[in-house]
């Protein structure tokens, strides 16, 4: 029953975020004239900034990312896995910079959606196993991922 309540609250938060994103799409003319709004290139940059922060932690201080987000303490093996993932994330970031904006945008959105399912929501809802995440730090990816996807939704609708 507690899991259902958590899922319901999370879904309501996501619904509120989506409603906010939809409302933001209706930007005032003054804002549009001044170059406001969200575009696909900006979303790709935002994804790369977010991934850059995660990749730096994974490569330089892998124990920190484990210990900040999960009750289970870092080990030599989790450090090994986080570092390997950090290399993959850094390579993906580089690849996004080599694609044209449209392809980079599509790849970035697919990447964010995939990571959201495989990581923070997997941990939150025990999709592929049971994990004891540590709050409040684990709220960061739970909010970041739908935020990036909402920005992508707005950018995609703007064109």
Short mmCIF file of N, CA and C in Angstrom, two decimals:
data_model
loop_
_atom_site.label_atom_id
_atom_site.label_comp_id
_atom_site.label_asym_id
_atom_site.label_seq_id
_atom_site.Cartn_x
_atom_site.Cartn_y
_atom_site.Cartn_z
N UNK A 1 0.82 -1.19 0.00
CA UNK A 1 0.00 0.00 0.00
C UNK A 1 0.87 1.26 0.00
N UNK A 2 1.98 1.22 0.75
CA UNK A 2 2.87 2.37 0.79
C UNK A 2 3.47 2.66 -0.58
N UNK A 3 3.85 1.58 -1.32
CA UNK A 3 4.38 1.77 -2.67
C UNK A 3 3.35 2.43 -3.58
N UNK A 4 2.08 2.06 -3.44
CA UNK A 4 1.03 2.68 -4.26
C UNK A 4 0.92 4.16 -3.96
N UNK A 5 1.02 4.52 -2.67
CA UNK A 5 0.96 5.93 -2.30
C UNK A 5 2.14 6.70 -2.87
N UNK A 6 3.31 6.10 -2.82
CA UNK A 6 4.50 6.73 -3.37
C UNK A 6 4.34 6.91 -4.88
N UNK A 7 3.89 5.88 -5.55
CA UNK A 7 3.69 5.95 -7.00
C UNK A 7 2.66 7.03 -7.32
N UNK A 8 1.55 7.06 -6.57
CA UNK A 8 0.52 8.05 -6.82
C UNK A 8 1.07 9.47 -6.63
N UNK A 9 1.79 9.70 -5.54
CA UNK A 9 2.36 11.04 -5.29
C UNK A 9 3.34 11.43 -6.38
N UNK A 10 4.17 10.47 -6.80
CA UNK A 10 5.14 10.76 -7.86
C UNK A 10 4.43 11.08 -9.16
N UNK A 11 3.40 10.32 -9.48
CA UNK A 11 2.67 10.58 -10.72
C UNK A 11 1.98 11.95 -10.67
N UNK A 12 1.48 12.33 -9.51
CA UNK A 12 0.85 13.64 -9.38
C UNK A 12 1.89 14.75 -9.55
N UNK A 13 3.09 14.54 -9.01
CA UNK A 13 4.16 15.52 -9.19
C UNK A 13 4.54 15.63 -10.67
N UNK A 14 4.62 14.49 -11.35
CA UNK A 14 4.95 14.51 -12.77
C UNK A 14 3.85 15.20 -13.57
N UNK A 15 2.60 14.96 -13.20
CA UNK A 15 1.47 15.61 -13.86
C UNK A 15 1.54 17.12 -13.66
N UNK A 16 1.85 17.55 -12.45
CA UNK A 16 1.98 18.98 -12.16
C UNK A 16 3.13 19.58 -12.97
N UNK A 17 4.24 18.83 -13.06
CA UNK A 17 5.37 19.30 -13.84
C UNK A 17 5.00 19.43 -15.31
N UNK A 18 4.28 18.45 -15.84
CA UNK A 18 3.86 18.50 -17.23
C UNK A 18 2.91 19.67 -17.48
N UNK A 19 1.99 19.90 -16.55
CA UNK A 19 1.06 21.02 -16.68
C UNK A 19 1.83 22.34 -16.67
N UNK A 20 2.83 22.43 -15.80
CA UNK A 20 3.65 23.64 -15.74
C UNK A 20 4.41 23.82 -17.05
N UNK A 21 4.97 22.73 -17.57
CA UNK A 21 5.71 22.81 -18.83
C UNK A 21 4.81 23.24 -19.97
N UNK A 22 3.58 22.73 -19.98
CA UNK A 22 2.62 23.12 -21.02
C UNK A 22 2.28 24.60 -20.90
N UNK A 23 2.10 25.06 -19.68
CA UNK A 23 1.80 26.48 -19.46
C UNK A 23 2.98 27.35 -19.90
N UNK A 24 4.19 26.88 -19.65
CA UNK A 24 5.36 27.66 -20.04
C UNK A 24 5.50 27.75 -21.56
N UNK A 25 4.95 26.78 -22.25
CA UNK A 25 5.00 26.81 -23.72
C UNK A 25 4.30 28.05 -24.27
N UNK A 26 3.27 28.50 -23.59
CA UNK A 26 2.52 29.68 -24.00
C UNK A 26 3.25 30.93 -23.52
N UNK A 27 4.41 31.18 -24.07
CA UNK A 27 5.22 32.30 -23.60
C UNK A 27 4.68 33.64 -24.13
N UNK A 28 4.80 34.67 -23.31
CA UNK A 28 4.37 35.99 -23.75
C UNK A 28 5.17 36.46 -24.96
N UNK A 29 4.51 37.30 -25.81
CA UNK A 29 5.19 37.81 -27.00
C UNK A 29 6.45 38.58 -26.65
N UNK A 30 6.42 39.32 -25.56
CA UNK A 30 7.61 40.09 -25.17
C UNK A 30 8.79 39.17 -24.90
N UNK A 31 8.53 38.03 -24.27
CA UNK A 31 9.60 37.08 -24.00
C UNK A 31 10.12 36.48 -25.30
N UNK A 32 9.22 36.14 -26.22
CA UNK A 32 9.63 35.56 -27.50
C UNK A 32 10.45 36.56 -28.31
N UNK A 33 10.08 37.84 -28.28
CA UNK A 33 10.82 38.86 -29.02
C UNK A 33 12.24 38.98 -28.49
N UNK A 34 12.41 38.81 -27.20
CA UNK A 34 13.73 38.94 -26.57
C UNK A 34 14.55 37.65 -26.67
N UNK A 35 14.05 36.67 -27.37
CA UNK A 35 14.81 35.44 -27.55
C UNK A 35 14.58 34.43 -26.44
N UNK A 36 13.50 34.60 -25.66
CA UNK A 36 13.21 33.68 -24.57
C UNK A 36 12.70 32.35 -25.09
N UNK A 37 12.36 31.49 -24.21
CA UNK A 37 11.85 30.18 -24.59
C UNK A 37 12.95 29.13 -24.55
N UNK A 38 12.57 27.94 -24.88
CA UNK A 38 13.48 26.80 -24.82
C UNK A 38 13.60 26.22 -26.21
N UNK A 39 14.82 26.05 -26.68
CA UNK A 39 15.01 25.44 -28.00
C UNK A 39 15.77 24.12 -27.86
N UNK A 40 15.79 23.36 -28.93
CA UNK A 40 16.39 22.03 -28.90
C UNK A 40 17.88 22.07 -28.59
N UNK A 41 18.59 23.04 -29.16
CA UNK A 41 20.03 23.15 -28.90
C UNK A 41 20.27 23.43 -27.41
N UNK A 42 19.43 24.26 -26.82
CA UNK A 42 19.56 24.56 -25.40
C UNK A 42 19.30 23.34 -24.53
N UNK A 43 18.33 22.53 -24.94
CA UNK A 43 18.03 21.31 -24.19
C UNK A 43 19.21 20.34 -24.26
N UNK A 44 19.80 20.20 -25.44
CA UNK A 44 20.97 19.32 -25.58
C UNK A 44 22.10 19.81 -24.68
N UNK A 45 22.31 21.12 -24.63
CA UNK A 45 23.35 21.68 -23.74
C UNK A 45 23.02 21.39 -22.28
N UNK A 46 21.76 21.54 -21.90
CA UNK A 46 21.36 21.27 -20.52
C UNK A 46 21.60 19.80 -20.16
N UNK A 47 21.28 18.90 -21.08
CA UNK A 47 21.53 17.48 -20.85
C UNK A 47 23.03 17.24 -20.68
N UNK A 48 23.84 17.86 -21.52
CA UNK A 48 25.29 17.68 -21.41
C UNK A 48 25.84 18.27 -20.11
N UNK A 49 25.29 19.36 -19.64
CA UNK A 49 25.73 19.92 -18.35
C UNK A 49 25.39 18.94 -17.22
N UNK A 50 24.15 18.44 -17.22
CA UNK A 50 23.74 17.50 -16.19
C UNK A 50 24.60 16.24 -16.23
N UNK A 51 24.77 15.69 -17.43
CA UNK A 51 25.58 14.47 -17.56
C UNK A 51 27.04 14.76 -17.21
N UNK A 52 27.51 15.96 -17.53
CA UNK A 52 28.90 16.31 -17.21
C UNK A 52 29.16 16.29 -15.71
N UNK A 53 28.20 16.80 -14.94
CA UNK A 53 28.34 16.77 -13.48
C UNK A 53 28.34 15.34 -12.96
N UNK A 54 27.44 14.53 -13.49
CA UNK A 54 27.41 13.12 -13.08
C UNK A 54 28.68 12.39 -13.51
N UNK A 55 29.12 12.60 -14.76
CA UNK A 55 30.32 11.91 -15.24
C UNK A 55 31.54 12.29 -14.41
N UNK A 56 31.66 13.57 -14.05
CA UNK A 56 32.80 13.99 -13.23
C UNK A 56 32.79 13.28 -11.88
N UNK A 57 31.62 13.18 -11.26
CA UNK A 57 31.53 12.47 -9.98
C UNK A 57 31.86 11.00 -10.16
N UNK A 58 31.31 10.39 -11.21
CA UNK A 58 31.55 8.96 -11.43
C UNK A 58 33.03 8.67 -11.64
N UNK A 59 33.71 9.53 -12.37
CA UNK A 59 35.12 9.30 -12.66
C UNK A 59 36.04 9.68 -11.51
N UNK A 60 35.75 10.79 -10.85
CA UNK A 60 36.67 11.33 -9.85
C UNK A 60 36.37 10.88 -8.42
N UNK A 61 35.11 10.79 -8.07
CA UNK A 61 34.73 10.41 -6.71
C UNK A 61 33.54 9.43 -6.74
N UNK A 62 33.77 8.24 -7.30
CA UNK A 62 32.64 7.30 -7.47
C UNK A 62 31.98 6.90 -6.15
N UNK A 63 32.75 6.84 -5.07
CA UNK A 63 32.15 6.49 -3.78
C UNK A 63 31.11 7.51 -3.36
N UNK A 64 31.35 8.79 -3.69
CA UNK A 64 30.43 9.85 -3.30
C UNK A 64 29.06 9.65 -3.93
N UNK A 65 29.02 9.34 -5.21
CA UNK A 65 27.73 9.17 -5.87
C UNK A 65 26.98 7.98 -5.26
N UNK A 66 27.67 6.91 -4.96
CA UNK A 66 27.05 5.75 -4.32
C UNK A 66 26.56 6.10 -2.92
N UNK A 67 27.42 6.69 -2.11
CA UNK A 67 27.07 6.98 -0.72
C UNK A 67 26.04 8.10 -0.58
N UNK A 68 25.99 9.02 -1.54
CA UNK A 68 24.98 10.08 -1.49
C UNK A 68 23.58 9.59 -1.83
N UNK A 69 23.50 8.60 -2.71
CA UNK A 69 22.19 8.19 -3.24
C UNK A 69 21.64 6.89 -2.67
N UNK A 70 22.49 6.09 -2.03
CA UNK A 70 22.03 4.78 -1.56
C UNK A 70 22.52 4.50 -0.15
N UNK A 71 21.71 3.75 0.60
CA UNK A 71 22.08 3.36 1.96
C UNK A 71 23.26 2.39 1.93
N UNK A 72 23.30 1.54 0.91
CA UNK A 72 24.41 0.58 0.79
C UNK A 72 25.69 1.34 0.47
N UNK A 73 26.69 1.17 1.29
CA UNK A 73 27.94 1.91 1.14
C UNK A 73 28.74 1.45 -0.08
N UNK A 74 29.53 2.37 -0.60
CA UNK A 74 30.38 2.08 -1.76
C UNK A 74 31.41 1.01 -1.41
N UNK A 75 31.72 0.24 -2.43
CA UNK A 75 32.77 -0.78 -2.31
C UNK A 75 33.74 -0.58 -3.47
N UNK A 76 34.77 -1.37 -3.48
CA UNK A 76 35.71 -1.32 -4.60
C UNK A 76 34.99 -1.67 -5.91
N UNK A 77 34.05 -2.59 -5.85
CA UNK A 77 33.32 -3.00 -7.05
C UNK A 77 32.33 -1.92 -7.51
N UNK A 78 31.65 -1.23 -6.58
CA UNK A 78 30.74 -0.17 -7.03
C UNK A 78 31.55 0.99 -7.61
N UNK A 79 32.72 1.27 -7.03
CA UNK A 79 33.59 2.31 -7.60
C UNK A 79 33.99 1.94 -9.02
N UNK A 80 34.33 0.66 -9.21
CA UNK A 80 34.70 0.16 -10.53
C UNK A 80 33.55 0.37 -11.53
N UNK A 81 32.34 0.01 -11.14
CA UNK A 81 31.18 0.13 -12.03
C UNK A 81 30.84 1.60 -12.30
N UNK A 82 30.86 2.44 -11.27
CA UNK A 82 30.57 3.86 -11.47
C UNK A 82 31.59 4.50 -12.40
N UNK A 83 32.88 4.17 -12.23
CA UNK A 83 33.90 4.75 -13.12
C UNK A 83 33.68 4.32 -14.56
N UNK A 84 33.36 3.06 -14.78
CA UNK A 84 33.09 2.59 -16.13
C UNK A 84 31.90 3.30 -16.75
N UNK A 85 30.86 3.50 -15.95
CA UNK A 85 29.69 4.22 -16.44
C UNK A 85 30.04 5.67 -16.74
N UNK A 86 30.91 6.26 -15.92
CA UNK A 86 31.34 7.64 -16.16
C UNK A 86 32.03 7.81 -17.50
N UNK A 87 32.84 6.83 -17.89
CA UNK A 87 33.50 6.88 -19.20
C UNK A 87 32.45 6.83 -20.31
N UNK A 88 31.46 5.96 -20.16
CA UNK A 88 30.39 5.86 -21.16
C UNK A 88 29.59 7.16 -21.26
N UNK A 89 29.30 7.76 -20.12
CA UNK A 89 28.55 9.01 -20.12
C UNK A 89 29.36 10.11 -20.81
N UNK A 90 30.64 10.19 -20.49
CA UNK A 90 31.50 11.21 -21.12
C UNK A 90 31.57 11.00 -22.64
N UNK A 91 31.67 9.75 -23.08
CA UNK A 91 31.70 9.46 -24.52
C UNK A 91 30.37 9.84 -25.18
N UNK A 92 29.26 9.58 -24.50
CA UNK A 92 27.95 9.97 -25.03
C UNK A 92 27.81 11.48 -25.13
N UNK A 93 28.34 12.19 -24.14
CA UNK A 93 28.30 13.66 -24.19
C UNK A 93 29.07 14.16 -25.40
N UNK A 94 30.24 13.62 -25.62
CA UNK A 94 31.06 14.03 -26.77
C UNK A 94 30.29 13.74 -28.06
N UNK A 95 29.65 12.56 -28.14
CA UNK A 95 28.91 12.19 -29.35
C UNK A 95 27.77 13.18 -29.62
N UNK A 96 27.10 13.66 -28.58
CA UNK A 96 26.02 14.63 -28.79
C UNK A 96 26.53 15.90 -29.46
N UNK A 97 27.76 16.28 -29.15
CA UNK A 97 28.31 17.51 -29.75
C UNK A 97 28.67 17.32 -31.22
N UNK A 98 28.77 16.09 -31.68
CA UNK A 98 29.15 15.81 -33.07
C UNK A 98 27.94 15.63 -33.99
N UNK A 99 26.75 15.54 -33.41
CA UNK A 99 25.54 15.35 -34.21
C UNK A 99 24.91 16.70 -34.55
N UNK A 100 24.11 16.71 -35.61
CA UNK A 100 23.35 17.94 -35.88
C UNK A 100 22.32 18.09 -34.76
N UNK A 101 21.78 19.28 -34.61
CA UNK A 101 20.90 19.60 -33.49
C UNK A 101 19.71 18.65 -33.40
N UNK A 102 19.06 18.36 -34.50
CA UNK A 102 17.87 17.51 -34.47
C UNK A 102 18.19 16.10 -33.97
N UNK A 103 19.27 15.51 -34.51
CA UNK A 103 19.65 14.16 -34.07
C UNK A 103 20.16 14.17 -32.63
N UNK A 104 20.92 15.19 -32.26
CA UNK A 104 21.42 15.30 -30.89
C UNK A 104 20.25 15.42 -29.91
N UNK A 105 19.24 16.20 -30.29
CA UNK A 105 18.06 16.37 -29.45
C UNK A 105 17.34 15.04 -29.25
N UNK A 106 17.10 14.31 -30.33
CA UNK A 106 16.42 13.01 -30.24
C UNK A 106 17.22 12.04 -29.37
N UNK A 107 18.53 12.01 -29.58
CA UNK A 107 19.39 11.12 -28.80
C UNK A 107 19.38 11.51 -27.33
N UNK A 108 19.46 12.81 -27.06
CA UNK A 108 19.48 13.29 -25.68
C UNK A 108 18.18 12.92 -24.96
N UNK A 109 17.05 13.09 -25.63
CA UNK A 109 15.76 12.79 -24.99
C UNK A 109 15.62 11.28 -24.74
N UNK A 110 16.05 10.47 -25.69
CA UNK A 110 16.01 9.02 -25.50
C UNK A 110 16.93 8.61 -24.35
N UNK A 111 18.09 9.23 -24.29
CA UNK A 111 19.08 8.94 -23.25
C UNK A 111 18.52 9.29 -21.87
N UNK A 112 17.94 10.47 -21.75
CA UNK A 112 17.38 10.90 -20.46
C UNK A 112 16.24 9.96 -20.05
N UNK A 113 15.35 9.63 -20.98
CA UNK A 113 14.24 8.73 -20.65
C UNK A 113 14.76 7.36 -20.21
N UNK A 114 15.75 6.85 -20.92
CA UNK A 114 16.33 5.55 -20.57
C UNK A 114 17.00 5.55 -19.21
N UNK A 115 17.79 6.58 -18.94
CA UNK A 115 18.46 6.68 -17.64
C UNK A 115 17.43 6.87 -16.53
N UNK A 116 16.38 7.65 -16.79
CA UNK A 116 15.33 7.87 -15.78
C UNK A 116 14.72 6.54 -15.35
N UNK A 117 14.44 5.67 -16.33
CA UNK A 117 13.84 4.37 -16.03
C UNK A 117 14.86 3.45 -15.37
N UNK A 118 16.07 3.40 -15.92
CA UNK A 118 17.08 2.45 -15.43
C UNK A 118 17.66 2.83 -14.07
N UNK A 119 17.66 4.12 -13.76
CA UNK A 119 18.33 4.54 -12.52
C UNK A 119 17.37 5.08 -11.46
N UNK A 120 17.01 6.37 -11.48
CA UNK A 120 16.25 6.86 -10.32
C UNK A 120 14.89 6.20 -10.12
N UNK A 121 14.15 5.94 -11.20
CA UNK A 121 12.82 5.33 -11.02
C UNK A 121 12.91 3.83 -10.80
N UNK A 122 13.95 3.21 -11.29
CA UNK A 122 14.21 1.82 -10.96
C UNK A 122 14.43 1.69 -9.45
N UNK A 123 15.25 2.58 -8.90
CA UNK A 123 15.52 2.54 -7.46
C UNK A 123 14.27 2.90 -6.66
N UNK A 124 13.56 3.91 -7.10
CA UNK A 124 12.38 4.38 -6.36
C UNK A 124 11.25 3.35 -6.32
N UNK A 125 10.98 2.70 -7.45
CA UNK A 125 9.85 1.79 -7.55
C UNK A 125 10.25 0.32 -7.61
N UNK A 126 11.52 0.01 -7.37
CA UNK A 126 12.01 -1.38 -7.37
C UNK A 126 11.64 -2.11 -8.66
N UNK A 127 11.89 -1.46 -9.79
CA UNK A 127 11.53 -2.04 -11.09
C UNK A 127 12.33 -3.29 -11.42
N UNK A 128 13.63 -3.26 -11.13
CA UNK A 128 14.49 -4.39 -11.50
C UNK A 128 15.20 -5.00 -10.30
N UNK A 129 14.84 -4.60 -9.12
CA UNK A 129 15.46 -5.08 -7.90
C UNK A 129 15.02 -4.20 -6.75
N UNK A 130 15.56 -4.47 -5.58
CA UNK A 130 15.21 -3.67 -4.40
C UNK A 130 16.42 -2.86 -3.98
N UNK A 131 16.21 -1.56 -3.87
CA UNK A 131 17.29 -0.63 -3.53
C UNK A 131 16.83 0.27 -2.40
N UNK A 132 17.73 0.62 -1.53
CA UNK A 132 17.41 1.56 -0.45
C UNK A 132 18.10 2.88 -0.77
N UNK A 133 17.34 3.75 -1.44
CA UNK A 133 17.91 5.04 -1.81
C UNK A 133 17.93 5.96 -0.60
N UNK A 134 18.79 6.97 -0.68
CA UNK A 134 18.98 7.91 0.41
C UNK A 134 18.42 9.27 0.01
N UNK A 135 17.51 9.75 0.84
CA UNK A 135 16.92 11.06 0.59
C UNK A 135 17.50 12.06 1.59
N UNK A 136 17.63 13.31 1.26
CA UNK A 136 16.99 14.01 0.16
C UNK A 136 17.78 13.97 -1.15
N UNK A 137 19.01 13.46 -1.14
CA UNK A 137 19.85 13.52 -2.34
C UNK A 137 19.24 12.80 -3.53
N UNK A 138 18.52 11.71 -3.29
CA UNK A 138 17.97 10.96 -4.42
C UNK A 138 16.82 11.70 -5.10
N UNK A 139 16.31 12.76 -4.47
CA UNK A 139 15.30 13.59 -5.14
C UNK A 139 15.89 14.30 -6.36
N UNK A 140 17.20 14.54 -6.34
CA UNK A 140 17.82 15.29 -7.45
C UNK A 140 17.56 14.61 -8.79
N UNK A 141 17.93 13.35 -9.00
CA UNK A 141 17.64 12.75 -10.30
C UNK A 141 16.16 12.51 -10.54
N UNK A 142 15.39 12.31 -9.45
CA UNK A 142 13.95 12.10 -9.61
C UNK A 142 13.27 13.35 -10.15
N UNK A 143 13.83 14.51 -9.88
CA UNK A 143 13.27 15.77 -10.37
C UNK A 143 13.98 16.20 -11.66
N UNK A 144 15.29 15.98 -11.72
CA UNK A 144 16.09 16.38 -12.88
C UNK A 144 15.61 15.71 -14.17
N UNK A 145 15.40 14.41 -14.14
CA UNK A 145 15.05 13.68 -15.36
C UNK A 145 13.72 14.17 -15.96
N UNK A 146 12.63 14.24 -15.19
CA UNK A 146 11.40 14.77 -15.80
C UNK A 146 11.53 16.24 -16.17
N UNK A 147 12.37 16.98 -15.45
CA UNK A 147 12.60 18.38 -15.81
C UNK A 147 13.24 18.51 -17.18
N UNK A 148 14.25 17.68 -17.44
CA UNK A 148 14.89 17.70 -18.76
C UNK A 148 13.93 17.24 -19.84
N UNK A 149 13.13 16.21 -19.54
CA UNK A 149 12.15 15.74 -20.52
C UNK A 149 11.08 16.80 -20.78
N UNK A 150 10.67 17.52 -19.75
CA UNK A 150 9.68 18.58 -19.93
C UNK A 150 10.26 19.70 -20.79
N UNK A 151 11.52 20.05 -20.56
CA UNK A 151 12.19 21.06 -21.39
C UNK A 151 12.22 20.59 -22.84
N UNK A 152 12.51 19.30 -23.04
CA UNK A 152 12.51 18.75 -24.40
C UNK A 152 11.14 18.79 -25.03
N UNK A 153 10.11 18.51 -24.25
CA UNK A 153 8.74 18.59 -24.75
C UNK A 153 8.41 20.00 -25.21
N UNK A 154 8.77 20.98 -24.40
CA UNK A 154 8.51 22.38 -24.74
C UNK A 154 9.27 22.77 -26.02
N UNK A 155 10.55 22.40 -26.08
CA UNK A 155 11.37 22.73 -27.25
C UNK A 155 10.82 22.08 -28.51
N UNK A 156 10.37 20.84 -28.39
CA UNK A 156 9.84 20.13 -29.54
C UNK A 156 8.54 20.76 -30.02
N UNK A 157 7.72 21.23 -29.11
CA UNK A 157 6.45 21.86 -29.47
C UNK A 157 6.66 23.26 -30.05
N UNK A 158 7.78 23.89 -29.70
CA UNK A 158 8.04 25.26 -30.17
C UNK A 158 8.38 25.29 -31.65
N UNK A 159 8.82 24.18 -32.18
CA UNK A 159 9.24 24.17 -33.60
C UNK A 159 8.17 23.64 -34.51
#
